[in-house]
mmCIF file of C-alpha atoms in Angstrom:
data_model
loop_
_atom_site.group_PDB
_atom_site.id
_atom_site.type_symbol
_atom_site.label_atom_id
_atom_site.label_comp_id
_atom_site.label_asym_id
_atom_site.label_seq_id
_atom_site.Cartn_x
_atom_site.Cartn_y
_atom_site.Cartn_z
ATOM 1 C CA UNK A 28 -16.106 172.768 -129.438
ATOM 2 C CA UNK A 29 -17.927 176.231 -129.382
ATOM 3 C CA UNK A 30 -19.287 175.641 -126.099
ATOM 4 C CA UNK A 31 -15.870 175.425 -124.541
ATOM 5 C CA UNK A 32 -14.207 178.466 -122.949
ATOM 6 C CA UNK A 33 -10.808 179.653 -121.465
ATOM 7 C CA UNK A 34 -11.490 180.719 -118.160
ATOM 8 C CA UNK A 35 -8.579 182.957 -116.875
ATOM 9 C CA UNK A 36 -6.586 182.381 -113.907
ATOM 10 C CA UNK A 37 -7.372 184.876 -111.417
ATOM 11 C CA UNK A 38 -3.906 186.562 -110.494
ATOM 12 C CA UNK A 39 -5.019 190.053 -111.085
ATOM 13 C CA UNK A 40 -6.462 189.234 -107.348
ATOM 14 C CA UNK A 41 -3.840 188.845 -105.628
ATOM 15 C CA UNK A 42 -0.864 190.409 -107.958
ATOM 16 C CA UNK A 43 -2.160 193.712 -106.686
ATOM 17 C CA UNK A 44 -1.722 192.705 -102.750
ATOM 18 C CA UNK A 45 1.775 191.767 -103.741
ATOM 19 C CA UNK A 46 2.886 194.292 -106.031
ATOM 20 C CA UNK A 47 1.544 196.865 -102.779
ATOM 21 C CA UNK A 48 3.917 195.052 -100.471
ATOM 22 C CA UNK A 49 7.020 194.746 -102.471
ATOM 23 C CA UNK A 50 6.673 198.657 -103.617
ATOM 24 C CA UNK A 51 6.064 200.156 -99.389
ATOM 25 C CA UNK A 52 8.485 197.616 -98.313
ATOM 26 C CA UNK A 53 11.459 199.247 -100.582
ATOM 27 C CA UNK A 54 10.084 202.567 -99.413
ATOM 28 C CA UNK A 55 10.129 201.727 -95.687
ATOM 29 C CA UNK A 56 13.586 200.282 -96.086
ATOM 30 C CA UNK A 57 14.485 203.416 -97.787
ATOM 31 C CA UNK A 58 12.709 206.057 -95.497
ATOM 32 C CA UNK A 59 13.602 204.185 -92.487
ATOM 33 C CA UNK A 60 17.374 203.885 -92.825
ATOM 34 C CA UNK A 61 17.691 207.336 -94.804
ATOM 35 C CA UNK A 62 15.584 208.789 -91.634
ATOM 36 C CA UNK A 63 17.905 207.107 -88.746
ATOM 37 C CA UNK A 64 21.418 208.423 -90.501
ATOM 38 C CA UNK A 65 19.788 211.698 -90.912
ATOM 39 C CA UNK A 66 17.999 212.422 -87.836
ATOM 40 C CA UNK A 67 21.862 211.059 -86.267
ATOM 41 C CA UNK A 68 23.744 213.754 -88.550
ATOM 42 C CA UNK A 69 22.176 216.713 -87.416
ATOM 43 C CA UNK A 70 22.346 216.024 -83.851
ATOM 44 C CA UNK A 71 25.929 216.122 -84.331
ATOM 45 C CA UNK A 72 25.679 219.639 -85.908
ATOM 46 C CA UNK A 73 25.777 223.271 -84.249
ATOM 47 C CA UNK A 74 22.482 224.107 -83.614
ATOM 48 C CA UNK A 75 22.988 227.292 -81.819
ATOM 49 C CA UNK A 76 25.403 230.147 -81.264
ATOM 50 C CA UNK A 77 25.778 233.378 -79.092
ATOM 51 C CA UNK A 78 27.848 235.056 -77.049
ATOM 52 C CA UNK A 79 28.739 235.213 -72.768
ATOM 53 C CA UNK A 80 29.898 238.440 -71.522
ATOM 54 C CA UNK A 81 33.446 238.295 -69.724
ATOM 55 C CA UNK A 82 35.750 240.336 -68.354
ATOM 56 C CA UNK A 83 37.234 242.566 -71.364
ATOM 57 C CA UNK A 84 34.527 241.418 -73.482
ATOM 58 C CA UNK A 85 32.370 238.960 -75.345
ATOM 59 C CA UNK A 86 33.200 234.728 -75.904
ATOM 60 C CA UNK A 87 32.042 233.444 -78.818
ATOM 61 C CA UNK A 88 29.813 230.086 -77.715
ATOM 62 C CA UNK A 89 28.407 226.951 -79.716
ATOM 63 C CA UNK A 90 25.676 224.273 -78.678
ATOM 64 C CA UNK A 91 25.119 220.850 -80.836
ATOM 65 C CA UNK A 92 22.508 219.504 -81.044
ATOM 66 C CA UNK A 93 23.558 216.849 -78.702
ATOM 67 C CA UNK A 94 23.899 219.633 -76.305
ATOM 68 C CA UNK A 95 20.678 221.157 -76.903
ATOM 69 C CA UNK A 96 18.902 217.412 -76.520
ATOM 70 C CA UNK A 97 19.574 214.093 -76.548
ATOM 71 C CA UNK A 98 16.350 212.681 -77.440
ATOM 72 C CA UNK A 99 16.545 213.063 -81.260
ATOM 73 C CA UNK A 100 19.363 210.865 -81.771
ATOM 74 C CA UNK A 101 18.029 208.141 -79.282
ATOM 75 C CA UNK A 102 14.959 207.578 -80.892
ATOM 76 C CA UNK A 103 16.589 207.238 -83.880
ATOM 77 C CA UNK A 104 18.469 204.566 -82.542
ATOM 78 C CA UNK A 105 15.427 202.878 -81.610
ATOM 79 C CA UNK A 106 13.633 203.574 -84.986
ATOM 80 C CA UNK A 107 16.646 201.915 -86.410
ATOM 81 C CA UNK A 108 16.395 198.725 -84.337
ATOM 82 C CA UNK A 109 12.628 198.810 -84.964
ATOM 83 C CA UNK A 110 13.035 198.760 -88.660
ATOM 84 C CA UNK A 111 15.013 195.716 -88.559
ATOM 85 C CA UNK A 112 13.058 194.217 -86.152
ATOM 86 C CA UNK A 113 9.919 194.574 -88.364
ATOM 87 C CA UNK A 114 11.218 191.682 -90.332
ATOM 88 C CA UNK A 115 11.665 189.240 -87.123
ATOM 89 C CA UNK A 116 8.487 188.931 -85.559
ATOM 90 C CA UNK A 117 4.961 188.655 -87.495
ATOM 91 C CA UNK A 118 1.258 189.033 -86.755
ATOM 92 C CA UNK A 119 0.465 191.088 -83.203
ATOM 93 C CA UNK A 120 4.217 191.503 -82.978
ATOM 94 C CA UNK A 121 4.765 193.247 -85.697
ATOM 95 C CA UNK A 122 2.051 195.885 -85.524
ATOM 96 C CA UNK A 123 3.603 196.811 -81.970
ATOM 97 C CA UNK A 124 6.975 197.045 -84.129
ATOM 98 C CA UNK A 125 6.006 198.578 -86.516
ATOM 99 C CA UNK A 126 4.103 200.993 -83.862
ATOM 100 C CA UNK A 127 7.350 201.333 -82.116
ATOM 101 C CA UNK A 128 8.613 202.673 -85.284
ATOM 102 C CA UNK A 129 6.055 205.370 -85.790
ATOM 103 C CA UNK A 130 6.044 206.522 -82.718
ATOM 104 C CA UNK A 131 9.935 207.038 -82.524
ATOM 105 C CA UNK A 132 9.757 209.303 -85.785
ATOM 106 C CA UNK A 133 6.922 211.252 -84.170
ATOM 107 C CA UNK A 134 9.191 211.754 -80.664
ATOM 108 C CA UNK A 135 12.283 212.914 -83.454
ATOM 109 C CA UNK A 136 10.145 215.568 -84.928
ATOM 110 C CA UNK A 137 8.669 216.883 -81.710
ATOM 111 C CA UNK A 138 11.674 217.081 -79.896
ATOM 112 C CA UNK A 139 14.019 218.590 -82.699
ATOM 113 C CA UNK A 140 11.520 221.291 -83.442
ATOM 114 C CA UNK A 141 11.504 222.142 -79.431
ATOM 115 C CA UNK A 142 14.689 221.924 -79.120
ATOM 116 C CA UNK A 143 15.263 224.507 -82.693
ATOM 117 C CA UNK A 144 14.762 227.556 -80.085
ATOM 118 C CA UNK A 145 15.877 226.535 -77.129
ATOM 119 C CA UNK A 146 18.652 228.284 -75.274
ATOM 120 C CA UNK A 147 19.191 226.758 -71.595
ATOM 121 C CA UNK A 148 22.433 224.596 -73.250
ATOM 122 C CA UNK A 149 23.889 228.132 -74.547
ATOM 123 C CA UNK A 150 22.484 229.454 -70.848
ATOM 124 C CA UNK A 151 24.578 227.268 -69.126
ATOM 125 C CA UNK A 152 27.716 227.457 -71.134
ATOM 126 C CA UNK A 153 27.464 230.961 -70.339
ATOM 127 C CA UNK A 154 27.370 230.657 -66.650
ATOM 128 C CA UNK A 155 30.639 228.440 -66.583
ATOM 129 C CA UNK A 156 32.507 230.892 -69.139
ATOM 130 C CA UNK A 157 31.673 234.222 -66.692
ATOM 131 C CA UNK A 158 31.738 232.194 -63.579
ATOM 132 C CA UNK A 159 28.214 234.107 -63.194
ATOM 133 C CA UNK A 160 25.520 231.153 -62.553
ATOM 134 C CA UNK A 161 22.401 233.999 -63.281
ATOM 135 C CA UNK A 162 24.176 234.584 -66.422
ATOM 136 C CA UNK A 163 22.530 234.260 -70.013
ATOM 137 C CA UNK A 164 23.506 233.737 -73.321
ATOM 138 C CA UNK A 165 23.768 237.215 -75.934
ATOM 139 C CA UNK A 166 23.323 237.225 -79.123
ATOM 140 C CA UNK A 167 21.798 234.172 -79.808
ATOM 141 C CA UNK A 168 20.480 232.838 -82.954
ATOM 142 C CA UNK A 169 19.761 229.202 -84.460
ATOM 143 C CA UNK A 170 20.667 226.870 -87.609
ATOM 144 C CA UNK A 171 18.681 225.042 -90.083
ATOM 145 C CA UNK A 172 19.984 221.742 -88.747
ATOM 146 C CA UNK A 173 17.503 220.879 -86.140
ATOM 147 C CA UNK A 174 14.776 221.411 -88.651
ATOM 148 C CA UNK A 175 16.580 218.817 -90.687
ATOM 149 C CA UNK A 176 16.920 216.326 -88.045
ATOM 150 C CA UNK A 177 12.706 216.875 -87.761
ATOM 151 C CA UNK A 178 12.769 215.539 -90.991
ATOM 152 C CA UNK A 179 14.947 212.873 -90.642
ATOM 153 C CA UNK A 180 12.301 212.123 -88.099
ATOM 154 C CA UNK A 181 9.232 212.658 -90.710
ATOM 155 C CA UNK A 182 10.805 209.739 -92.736
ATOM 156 C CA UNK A 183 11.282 207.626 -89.465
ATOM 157 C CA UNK A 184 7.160 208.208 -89.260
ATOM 158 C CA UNK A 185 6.123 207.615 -92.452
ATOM 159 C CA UNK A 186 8.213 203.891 -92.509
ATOM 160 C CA UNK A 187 6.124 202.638 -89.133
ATOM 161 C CA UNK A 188 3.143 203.916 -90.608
ATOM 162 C CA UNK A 189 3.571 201.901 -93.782
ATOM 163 C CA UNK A 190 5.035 199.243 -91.784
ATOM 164 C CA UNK A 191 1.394 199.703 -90.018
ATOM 165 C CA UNK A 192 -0.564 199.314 -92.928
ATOM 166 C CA UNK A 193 1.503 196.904 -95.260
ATOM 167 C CA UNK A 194 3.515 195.137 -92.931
ATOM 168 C CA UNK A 195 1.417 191.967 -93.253
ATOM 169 C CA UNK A 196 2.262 191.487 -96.523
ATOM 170 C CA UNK A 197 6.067 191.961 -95.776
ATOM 171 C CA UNK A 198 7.704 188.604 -95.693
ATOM 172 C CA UNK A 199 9.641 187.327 -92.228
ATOM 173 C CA UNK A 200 13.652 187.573 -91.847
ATOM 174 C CA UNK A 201 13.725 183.844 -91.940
ATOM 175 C CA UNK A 202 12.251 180.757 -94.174
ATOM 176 C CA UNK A 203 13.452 178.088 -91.626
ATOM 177 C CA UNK A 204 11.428 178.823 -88.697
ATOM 178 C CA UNK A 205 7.802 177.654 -88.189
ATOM 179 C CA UNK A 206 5.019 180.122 -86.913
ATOM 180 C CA UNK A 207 5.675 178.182 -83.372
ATOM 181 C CA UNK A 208 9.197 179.222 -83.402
ATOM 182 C CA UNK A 209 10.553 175.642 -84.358
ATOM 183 C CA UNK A 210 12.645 175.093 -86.746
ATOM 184 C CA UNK A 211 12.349 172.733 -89.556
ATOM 185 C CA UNK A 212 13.939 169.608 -89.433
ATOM 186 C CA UNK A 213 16.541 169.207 -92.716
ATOM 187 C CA UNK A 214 16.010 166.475 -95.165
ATOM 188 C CA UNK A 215 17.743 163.578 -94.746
ATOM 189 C CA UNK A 216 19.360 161.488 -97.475
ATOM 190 C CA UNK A 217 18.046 158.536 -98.791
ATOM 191 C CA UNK A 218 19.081 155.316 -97.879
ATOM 192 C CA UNK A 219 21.905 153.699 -100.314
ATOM 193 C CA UNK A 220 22.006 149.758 -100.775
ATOM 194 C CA UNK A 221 25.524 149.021 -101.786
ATOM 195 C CA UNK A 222 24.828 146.216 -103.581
ATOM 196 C CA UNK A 223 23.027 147.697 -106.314
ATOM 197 C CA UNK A 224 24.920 149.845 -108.648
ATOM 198 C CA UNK A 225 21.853 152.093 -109.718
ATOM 199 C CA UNK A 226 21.204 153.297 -105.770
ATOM 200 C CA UNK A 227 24.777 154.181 -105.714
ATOM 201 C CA UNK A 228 24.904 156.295 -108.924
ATOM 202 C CA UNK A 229 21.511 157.814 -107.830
ATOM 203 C CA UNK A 230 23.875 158.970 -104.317
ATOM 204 C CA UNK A 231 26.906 160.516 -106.704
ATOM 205 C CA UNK A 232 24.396 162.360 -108.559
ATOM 206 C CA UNK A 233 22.590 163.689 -105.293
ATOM 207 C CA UNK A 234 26.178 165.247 -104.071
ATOM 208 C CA UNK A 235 26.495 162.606 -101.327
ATOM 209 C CA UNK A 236 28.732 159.705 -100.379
ATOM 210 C CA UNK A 237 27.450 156.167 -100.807
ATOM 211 C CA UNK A 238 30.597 155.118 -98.937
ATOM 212 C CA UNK A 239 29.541 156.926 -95.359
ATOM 213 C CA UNK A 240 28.332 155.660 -92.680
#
């Protein structure tokens, strides 16, 4: 009896794999959808104000950020549908996701942070309120909100780049469907012989009905 040993079953091996994927897949869920409703919030926000000289005075003017540029919001849009779309496809397809992804936070920084001092949406709102086409916007100066959308657009990075790196451990959308894209044929019940009284009971306590066809 002293030669004999417990040998330990190796889970430390591939617990840590696991426990990787379960914790960047709650933070790419997180990031990801906190990113998207972000990134859409600001662009709904003023962005920009000034002033167009009129007749008798000044008008008071106002650009969203939707005014200013739509790009922010659409890419969140698609860094929304990429997120859920992580969890449909696997292998190749989901590093293009998952790529997708990253690169749709990257275009929401970019183009909020261009778009944080840009005036041409003021420019022209200016032009239609003095009826002056060469006419430019006074007074202008910018909110915080497009710098917020940016990071709306951080967290839309970071969840395609640990979609990137972790999104082979992630599990798929579905259970039923074969790698091929088949899906699994459902079990059927067992055959019942009526005449003996210990298949039938064996049917009752299965849930089915040793009466149907």
């Amino acid at each position: 009896m002293d030669d004999v040993t417990a040998v330990p079953t190796p889970r430390s091996e591939t617990a840590g794999p696991a426990r990787s994927g379960r914790r960047s897949l709650a933070v790419a869920l997180l990031s990801g959808a906190l990113g998207a409703a972000v990134a859409l919030l600001a662009t709904r926000q003023e962005w920009s104000q000034g002033t167009a000289s009129v007749a008798g005075g000044t008008f008071p003017l106002t650009a969203n950020g939707s005014d200013v540029t739509g790009v922010p919001a659409a890419l969140a849009v698609v860094g929304l549908a990429a997120l859920v779309a992580v969890f449909a496809v696997r292998g190749a397809g989901r590093l293009v996701v998952a790529a997708l992804l990253a690169l749709s936070g990257a275009g929401t920084v970019v183009a909020a942070v261009l778009g944080a001092t840009d005036s041409s949406a003021l420019d022209e709102k200016a032009a239609e309120v003095s009826g002056d086409t060469s006419a430019a916007v006074g007074a202008l100066s910018h909110t915080a909100w497009p710098y917020v959308a940016a990071a709306g657009g951080a967290l839309l990075l970071m969840a395609g780049l640990l979609a990137l790196r972790y999104g082979r451990l992630w599990p798929a959308m579905s259970g039923r469907y074969e790698r091929n894209g088949a899906v699994r044929p459902r079990r059927r019940p067992a055959r019942v012989d009526p005449d003996r009284p210990e298949d039938l009971w064996k049917a009752l306590d299965r849930g089915e009905d040793p009466t149907g066809a």
